[in-house]
Coordinates of C-alpha atoms in Angstrom, one line a residue:
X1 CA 62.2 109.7 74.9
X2 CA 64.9 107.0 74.7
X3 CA 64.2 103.8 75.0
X4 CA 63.8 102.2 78.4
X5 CA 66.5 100.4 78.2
X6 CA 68.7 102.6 77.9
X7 CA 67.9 104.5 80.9
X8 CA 69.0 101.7 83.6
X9 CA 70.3 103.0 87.0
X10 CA 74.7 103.4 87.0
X11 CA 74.6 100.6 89.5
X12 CA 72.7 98.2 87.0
X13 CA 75.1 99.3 84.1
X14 CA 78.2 98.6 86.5
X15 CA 76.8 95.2 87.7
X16 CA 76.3 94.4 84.0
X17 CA 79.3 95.5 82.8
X18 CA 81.4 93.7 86.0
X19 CA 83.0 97.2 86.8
X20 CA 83.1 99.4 90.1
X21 CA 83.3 103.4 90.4
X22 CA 85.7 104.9 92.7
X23 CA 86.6 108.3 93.5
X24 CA 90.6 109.2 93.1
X25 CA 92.5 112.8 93.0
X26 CA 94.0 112.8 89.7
X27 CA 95.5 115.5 87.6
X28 CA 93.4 117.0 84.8
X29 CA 93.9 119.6 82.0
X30 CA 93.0 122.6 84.7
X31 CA 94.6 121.2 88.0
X32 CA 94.0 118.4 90.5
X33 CA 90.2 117.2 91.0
X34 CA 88.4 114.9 92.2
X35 CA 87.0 112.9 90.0
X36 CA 85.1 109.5 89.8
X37 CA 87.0 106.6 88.0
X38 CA 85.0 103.5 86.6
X39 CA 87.3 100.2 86.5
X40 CA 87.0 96.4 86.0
X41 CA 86.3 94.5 89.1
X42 CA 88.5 91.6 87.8
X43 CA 92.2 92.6 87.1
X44 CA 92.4 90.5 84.1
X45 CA 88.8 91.4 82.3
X46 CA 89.8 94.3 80.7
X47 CA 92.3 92.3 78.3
X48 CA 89.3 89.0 77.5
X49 CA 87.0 92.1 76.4
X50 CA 89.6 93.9 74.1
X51 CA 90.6 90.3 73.1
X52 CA 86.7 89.5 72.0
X53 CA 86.0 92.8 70.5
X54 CA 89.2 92.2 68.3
X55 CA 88.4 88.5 67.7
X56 CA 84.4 89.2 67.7
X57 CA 83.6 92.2 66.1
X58 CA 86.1 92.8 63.5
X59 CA 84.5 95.3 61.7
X60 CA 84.7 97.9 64.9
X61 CA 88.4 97.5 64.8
X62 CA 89.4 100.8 63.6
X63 CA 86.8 102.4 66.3
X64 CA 88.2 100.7 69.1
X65 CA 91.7 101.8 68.1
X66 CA 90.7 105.2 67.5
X67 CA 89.2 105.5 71.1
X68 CA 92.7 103.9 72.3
X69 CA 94.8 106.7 70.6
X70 CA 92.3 109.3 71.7
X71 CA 92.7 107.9 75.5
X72 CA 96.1 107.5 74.8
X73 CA 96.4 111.8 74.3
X74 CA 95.0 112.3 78.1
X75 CA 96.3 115.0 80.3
X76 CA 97.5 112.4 82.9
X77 CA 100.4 110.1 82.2
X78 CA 99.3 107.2 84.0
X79 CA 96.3 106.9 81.5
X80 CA 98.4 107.9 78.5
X81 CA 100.5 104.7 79.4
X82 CA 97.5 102.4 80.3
X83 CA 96.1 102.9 77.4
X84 CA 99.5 102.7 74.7
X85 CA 99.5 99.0 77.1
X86 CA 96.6 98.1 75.6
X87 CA 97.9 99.2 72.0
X88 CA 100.6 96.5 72.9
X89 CA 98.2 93.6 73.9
X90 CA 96.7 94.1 71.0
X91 CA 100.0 93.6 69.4
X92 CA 99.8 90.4 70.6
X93 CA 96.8 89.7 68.2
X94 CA 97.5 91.6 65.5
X95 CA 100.9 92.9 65.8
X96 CA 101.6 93.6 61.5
X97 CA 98.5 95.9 62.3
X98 CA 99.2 97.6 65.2
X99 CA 103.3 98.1 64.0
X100 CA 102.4 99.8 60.8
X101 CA 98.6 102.0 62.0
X102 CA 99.5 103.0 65.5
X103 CA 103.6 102.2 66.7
X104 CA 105.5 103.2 64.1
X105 CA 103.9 106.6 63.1
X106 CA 104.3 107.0 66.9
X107 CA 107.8 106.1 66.9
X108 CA 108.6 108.0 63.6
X109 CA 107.0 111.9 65.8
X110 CA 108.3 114.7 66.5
X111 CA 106.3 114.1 70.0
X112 CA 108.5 112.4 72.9
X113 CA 105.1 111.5 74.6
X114 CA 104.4 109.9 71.6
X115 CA 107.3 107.8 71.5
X116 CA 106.8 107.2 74.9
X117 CA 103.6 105.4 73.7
X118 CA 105.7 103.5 71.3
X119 CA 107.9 102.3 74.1
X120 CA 105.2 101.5 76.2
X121 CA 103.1 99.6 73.5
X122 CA 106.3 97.3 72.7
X123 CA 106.6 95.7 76.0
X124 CA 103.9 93.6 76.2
X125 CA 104.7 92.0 72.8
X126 CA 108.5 91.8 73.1
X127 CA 107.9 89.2 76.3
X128 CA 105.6 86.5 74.3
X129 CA 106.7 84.0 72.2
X130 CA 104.7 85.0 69.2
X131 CA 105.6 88.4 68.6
X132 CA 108.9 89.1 70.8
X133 CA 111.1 88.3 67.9
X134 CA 109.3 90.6 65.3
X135 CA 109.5 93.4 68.1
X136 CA 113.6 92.8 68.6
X137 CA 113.7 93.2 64.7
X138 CA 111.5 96.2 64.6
X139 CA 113.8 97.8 67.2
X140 CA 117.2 97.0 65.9
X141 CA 115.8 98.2 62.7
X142 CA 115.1 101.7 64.0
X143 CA 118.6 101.6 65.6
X144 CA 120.2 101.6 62.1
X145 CA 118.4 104.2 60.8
X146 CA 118.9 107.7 60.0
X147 CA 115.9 109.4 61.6
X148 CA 116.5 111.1 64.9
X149 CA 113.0 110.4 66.1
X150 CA 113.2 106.4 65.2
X151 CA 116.6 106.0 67.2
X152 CA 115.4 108.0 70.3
X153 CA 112.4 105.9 70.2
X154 CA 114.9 103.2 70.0
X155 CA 117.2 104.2 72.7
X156 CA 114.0 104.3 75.0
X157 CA 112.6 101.0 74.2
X158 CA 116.0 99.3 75.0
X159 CA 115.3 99.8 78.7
X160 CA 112.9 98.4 80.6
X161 CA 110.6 98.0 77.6
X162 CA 112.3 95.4 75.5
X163 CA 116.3 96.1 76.7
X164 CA 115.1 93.7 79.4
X165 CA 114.2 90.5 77.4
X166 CA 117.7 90.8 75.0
X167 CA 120.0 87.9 75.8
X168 CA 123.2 89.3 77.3
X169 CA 121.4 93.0 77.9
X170 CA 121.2 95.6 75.3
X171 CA 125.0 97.4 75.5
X172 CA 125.8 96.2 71.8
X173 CA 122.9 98.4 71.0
X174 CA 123.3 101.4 73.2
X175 CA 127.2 101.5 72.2
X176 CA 126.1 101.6 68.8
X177 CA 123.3 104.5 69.3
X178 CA 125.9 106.5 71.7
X179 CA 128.4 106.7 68.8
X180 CA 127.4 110.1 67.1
X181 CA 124.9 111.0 69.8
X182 CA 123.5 114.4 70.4
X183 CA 122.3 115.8 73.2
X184 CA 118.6 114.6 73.3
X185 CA 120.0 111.0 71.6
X186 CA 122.0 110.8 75.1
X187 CA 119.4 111.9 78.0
X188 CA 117.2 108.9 75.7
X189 CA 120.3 106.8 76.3
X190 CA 120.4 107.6 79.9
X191 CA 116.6 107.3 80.6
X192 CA 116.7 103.5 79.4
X193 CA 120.0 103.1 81.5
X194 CA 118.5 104.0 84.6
X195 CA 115.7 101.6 83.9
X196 CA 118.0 99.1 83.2
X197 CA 119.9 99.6 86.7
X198 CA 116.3 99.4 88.5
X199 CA 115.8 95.6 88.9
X200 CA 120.0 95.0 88.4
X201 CA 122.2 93.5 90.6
X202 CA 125.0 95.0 92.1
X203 CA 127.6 93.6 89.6
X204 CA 124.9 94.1 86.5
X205 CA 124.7 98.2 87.6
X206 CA 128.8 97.8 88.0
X207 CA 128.9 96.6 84.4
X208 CA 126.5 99.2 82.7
X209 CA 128.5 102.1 84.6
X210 CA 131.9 100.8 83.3
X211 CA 130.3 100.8 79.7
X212 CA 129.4 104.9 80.6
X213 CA 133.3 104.5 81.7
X214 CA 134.2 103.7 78.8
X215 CA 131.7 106.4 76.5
X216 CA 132.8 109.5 78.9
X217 CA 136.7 108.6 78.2
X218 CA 136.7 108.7 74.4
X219 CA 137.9 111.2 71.9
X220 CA 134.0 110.9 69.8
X221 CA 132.2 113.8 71.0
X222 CA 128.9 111.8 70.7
X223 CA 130.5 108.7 72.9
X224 CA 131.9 111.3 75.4
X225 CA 128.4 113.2 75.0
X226 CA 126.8 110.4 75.8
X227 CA 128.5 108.8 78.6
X228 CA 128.5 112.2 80.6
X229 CA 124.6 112.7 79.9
X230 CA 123.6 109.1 80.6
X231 CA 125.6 109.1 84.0
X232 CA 124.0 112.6 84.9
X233 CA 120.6 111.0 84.3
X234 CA 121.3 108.0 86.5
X235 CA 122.7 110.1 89.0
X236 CA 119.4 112.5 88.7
X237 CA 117.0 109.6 88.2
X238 CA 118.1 106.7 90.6
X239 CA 117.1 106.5 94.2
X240 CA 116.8 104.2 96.5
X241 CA 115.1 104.0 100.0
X242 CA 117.1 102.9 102.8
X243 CA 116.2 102.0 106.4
X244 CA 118.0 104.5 109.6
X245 CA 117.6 104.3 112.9
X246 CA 115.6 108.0 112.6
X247 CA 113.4 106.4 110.0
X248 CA 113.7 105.7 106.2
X249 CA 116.0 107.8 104.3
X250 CA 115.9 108.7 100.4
X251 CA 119.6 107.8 99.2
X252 CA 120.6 108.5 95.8
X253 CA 121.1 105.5 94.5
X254 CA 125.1 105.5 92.9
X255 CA 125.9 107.2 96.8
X256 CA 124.6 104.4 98.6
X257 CA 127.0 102.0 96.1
X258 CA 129.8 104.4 96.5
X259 CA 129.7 104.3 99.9
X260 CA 129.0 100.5 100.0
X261 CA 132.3 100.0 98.8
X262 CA 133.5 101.6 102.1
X263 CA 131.8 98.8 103.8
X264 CA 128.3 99.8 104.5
X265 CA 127.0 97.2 106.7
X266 CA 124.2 94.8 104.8
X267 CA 125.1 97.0 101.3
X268 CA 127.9 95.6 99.9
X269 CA 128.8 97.0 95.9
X270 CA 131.7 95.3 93.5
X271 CA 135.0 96.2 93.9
X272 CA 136.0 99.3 91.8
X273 CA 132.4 100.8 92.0
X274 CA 133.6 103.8 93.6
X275 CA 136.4 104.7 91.7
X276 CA 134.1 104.6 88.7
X277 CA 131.6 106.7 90.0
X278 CA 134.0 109.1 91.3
X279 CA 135.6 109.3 88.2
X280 CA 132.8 110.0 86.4
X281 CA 131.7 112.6 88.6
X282 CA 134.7 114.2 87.6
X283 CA 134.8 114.1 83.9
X284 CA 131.2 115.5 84.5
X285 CA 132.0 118.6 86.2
X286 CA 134.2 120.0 83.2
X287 CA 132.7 118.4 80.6
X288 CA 131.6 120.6 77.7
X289 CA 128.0 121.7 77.7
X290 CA 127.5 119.4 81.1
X291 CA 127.2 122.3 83.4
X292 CA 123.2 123.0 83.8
X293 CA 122.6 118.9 84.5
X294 CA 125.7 118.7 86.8
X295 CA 124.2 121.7 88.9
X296 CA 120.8 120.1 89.3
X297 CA 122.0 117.0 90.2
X298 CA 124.2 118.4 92.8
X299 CA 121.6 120.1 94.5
X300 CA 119.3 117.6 94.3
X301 CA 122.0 115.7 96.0
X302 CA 122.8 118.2 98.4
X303 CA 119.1 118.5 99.2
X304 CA 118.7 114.7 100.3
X305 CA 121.8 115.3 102.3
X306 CA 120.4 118.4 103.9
X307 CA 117.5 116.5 105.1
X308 CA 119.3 113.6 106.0
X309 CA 122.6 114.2 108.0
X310 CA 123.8 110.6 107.1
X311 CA 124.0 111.0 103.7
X312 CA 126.5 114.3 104.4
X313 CA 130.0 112.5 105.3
X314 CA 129.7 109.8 102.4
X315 CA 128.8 112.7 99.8
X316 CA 131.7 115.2 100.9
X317 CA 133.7 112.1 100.8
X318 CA 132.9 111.2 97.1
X319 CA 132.9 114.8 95.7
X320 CA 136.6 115.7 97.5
X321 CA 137.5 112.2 95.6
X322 CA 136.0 113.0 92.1
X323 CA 138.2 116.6 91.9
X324 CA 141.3 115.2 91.2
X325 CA 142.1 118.2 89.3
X326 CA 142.4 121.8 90.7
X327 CA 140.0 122.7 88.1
X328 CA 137.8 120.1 88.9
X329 CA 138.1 120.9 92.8
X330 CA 137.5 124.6 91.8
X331 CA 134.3 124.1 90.0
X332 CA 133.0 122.2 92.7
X333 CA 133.5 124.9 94.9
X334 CA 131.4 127.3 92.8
X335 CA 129.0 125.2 93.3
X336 CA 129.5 124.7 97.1
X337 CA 129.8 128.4 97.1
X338 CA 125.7 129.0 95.2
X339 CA 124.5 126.4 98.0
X340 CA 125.9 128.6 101.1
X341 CA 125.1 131.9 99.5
X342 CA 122.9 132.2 96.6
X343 CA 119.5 131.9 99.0
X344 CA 121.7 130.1 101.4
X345 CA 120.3 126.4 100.9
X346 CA 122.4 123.8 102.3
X347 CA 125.1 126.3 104.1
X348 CA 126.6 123.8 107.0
X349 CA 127.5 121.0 103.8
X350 CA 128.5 123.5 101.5
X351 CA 131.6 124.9 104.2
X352 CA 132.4 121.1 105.3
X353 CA 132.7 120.7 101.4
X354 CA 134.5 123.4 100.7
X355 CA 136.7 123.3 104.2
X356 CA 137.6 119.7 102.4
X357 CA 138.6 120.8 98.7
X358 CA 140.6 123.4 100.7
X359 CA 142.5 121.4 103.1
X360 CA 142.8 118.6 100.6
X361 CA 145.2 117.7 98.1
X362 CA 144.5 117.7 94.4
X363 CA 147.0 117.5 91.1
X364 CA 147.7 120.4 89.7
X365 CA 146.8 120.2 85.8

């Protein structure tokens, strides 16, 4: 039999080990469960006991990093993150180790959830002192080179990852990644712009959807590519919650500062925001090799607006804007048209819509 010892009661092991169970719903390999979760009592323990066991007991290194990595695989992405986070704290310690065992072979994979580790192992080193300039090196060093996988990862971790902490923002960067984009090179592109727009202010989000602007009206393919892609994903991607006298609404979020420019009360956006959302709304709908993300995004759209009537007479209004073209009006109607009678889903918007591109008046190309 085993040593006393080590057959303590849970509640002992917990006390000694200043750490709690608790019973969440989380998603496992098979489905949703139930399942019972053990976790620090103090907020900031975890990091002093990775810190001592990396300090303390250097010759268990490679064990603890191997458990890490093996955490970091878990079904559920809110543990793969946690534990790539702890990657990065270590980072902190020991960052020449941690680049060249763990972040870059992440970065360099074939796996987007393992650069997604990479991204989210660089944040917490990019915002110290001691290791934020090696981590602004490392990235700017992937942006040059010719790997796909080491700029995607790149694209990513200029978002909210280490974008964030670059003086003047990371648009130098992006501009440069966007240049001979492909498709997956782009949606990275977009992912970290929407990030990027998250904590922004109203000029800030004005300035990074001028710099899309400027991508979607070149004559690259891969600037074009890119400016189409990253505005579809911001468009997809970015909500925001907004207060009605029925309740709180879902918005998405470049509506709400479309219509702000019409003088939302309490919402005010930057003169020219609409016209640039419109705009690109338009180059979107014909845009080569656009047309499965544009139809998702206007019916995710058209959803919100289905459940919430006061989101209907701002998007009709932004959509008749954005065809300018007949083609452009036409192609909107198709999709007006699959809403009203393809499983009829949002029927009363799609004939206001299309009563609209109808009655209205658009240049003939």
């Amino acid at each position: 039999a085993p040593p006393s010892r080590a057959r303590r009661p849970r509640n002992a092991r917990l006390r000694a080990a200043r750490a709690r169970i608790t019973t969440e719903v989380r998603r496992t390999r098979y489905g949703t469960a139930e399942l019972e979760v053990a976790s620090f009592l103090s907020a900031g323990y975890p990091a002093r006991v990775l810190e001592h066991l990396w300090r303390e007991h250097d010759y268990d290194r490679e064990i603890v990093l191997d458990w890490l990595e093996a955490v970091s695989q878990d079904v559920e992405g809110r543990v793969r993150i946690r534990a790539a986070s702890a990657i990065g704290f270590l980072a902190r310690i020991a960052f020449d180790t941690i680049r060249r065992d763990v972040v870059v072979p992440w970065a360099g994979s074939g796996n987007g959830d393992e650069r997604e580790r990479a991204v989210a192992a660089l944040a917490m080193p990019a915002r110290y002192p001691e290791t934020g300039a090696q981590v602004v090196r490392l990235v700017l060093d992937w942006c040059r080179r010719d790997s796909l996988p080491l700029r995607m990862t790149a694209a990513r971790a200029l978002g909210a990852s280490v974008g964030e902490v670059l003086p003047g923002g990371p648009d130098k960067q992006l501009d440069s990644l966007a240049k001979n984009a492909g498709p997956a090179l782009s949606i990275a592109i977009g992912f970290s712009i929407t990030e990027l727009m998250v904590p922004a202010s109203p000029d800030r989000r004005l300035e990074l959807l001028r710099l899309l602007e400027r991508w979607s009206l070149e004559g690259s393919a891969g600037r074009q590519r890119a400016g189409i892609l990253s505005f579809l994903q911001v468009a997809a991607g970015l909500w925001t919650n907004v207060a009605e006298p029925d309740g709180e609404v879902s918005w998405p979020a470049l509506l709400r500062m479309a219509d702000a420019e019409h003088g939302v009360a309490g919402a005010g956006a930057p003169s020219g925001t609409r016209e640039v959302i419109a705009g690109l709304w338009g180059r979107s709908l014909v845009a080569p090799g656009a047309d499965y993300s544009v139809r998702n995004v206007l019916r995710s759209w058209a959803s919100a607006a289905k459940e919430a009537p006061a989101l209907r007479p701002p998007l009709i209004s932004l959509l008749q804007e954005a065809a300018k073209t007949r083609r452009q009006a036409d192609l909107l109607a198709s999709h007006a048209k699959n809403w009203r009678d393809q499983r009829p889903y949002a029927p009363d918007l799609a004939e206001k819509l299309l009563k609209v591109l109808t009655e209205g008046t658009v240049r003939v190309e």
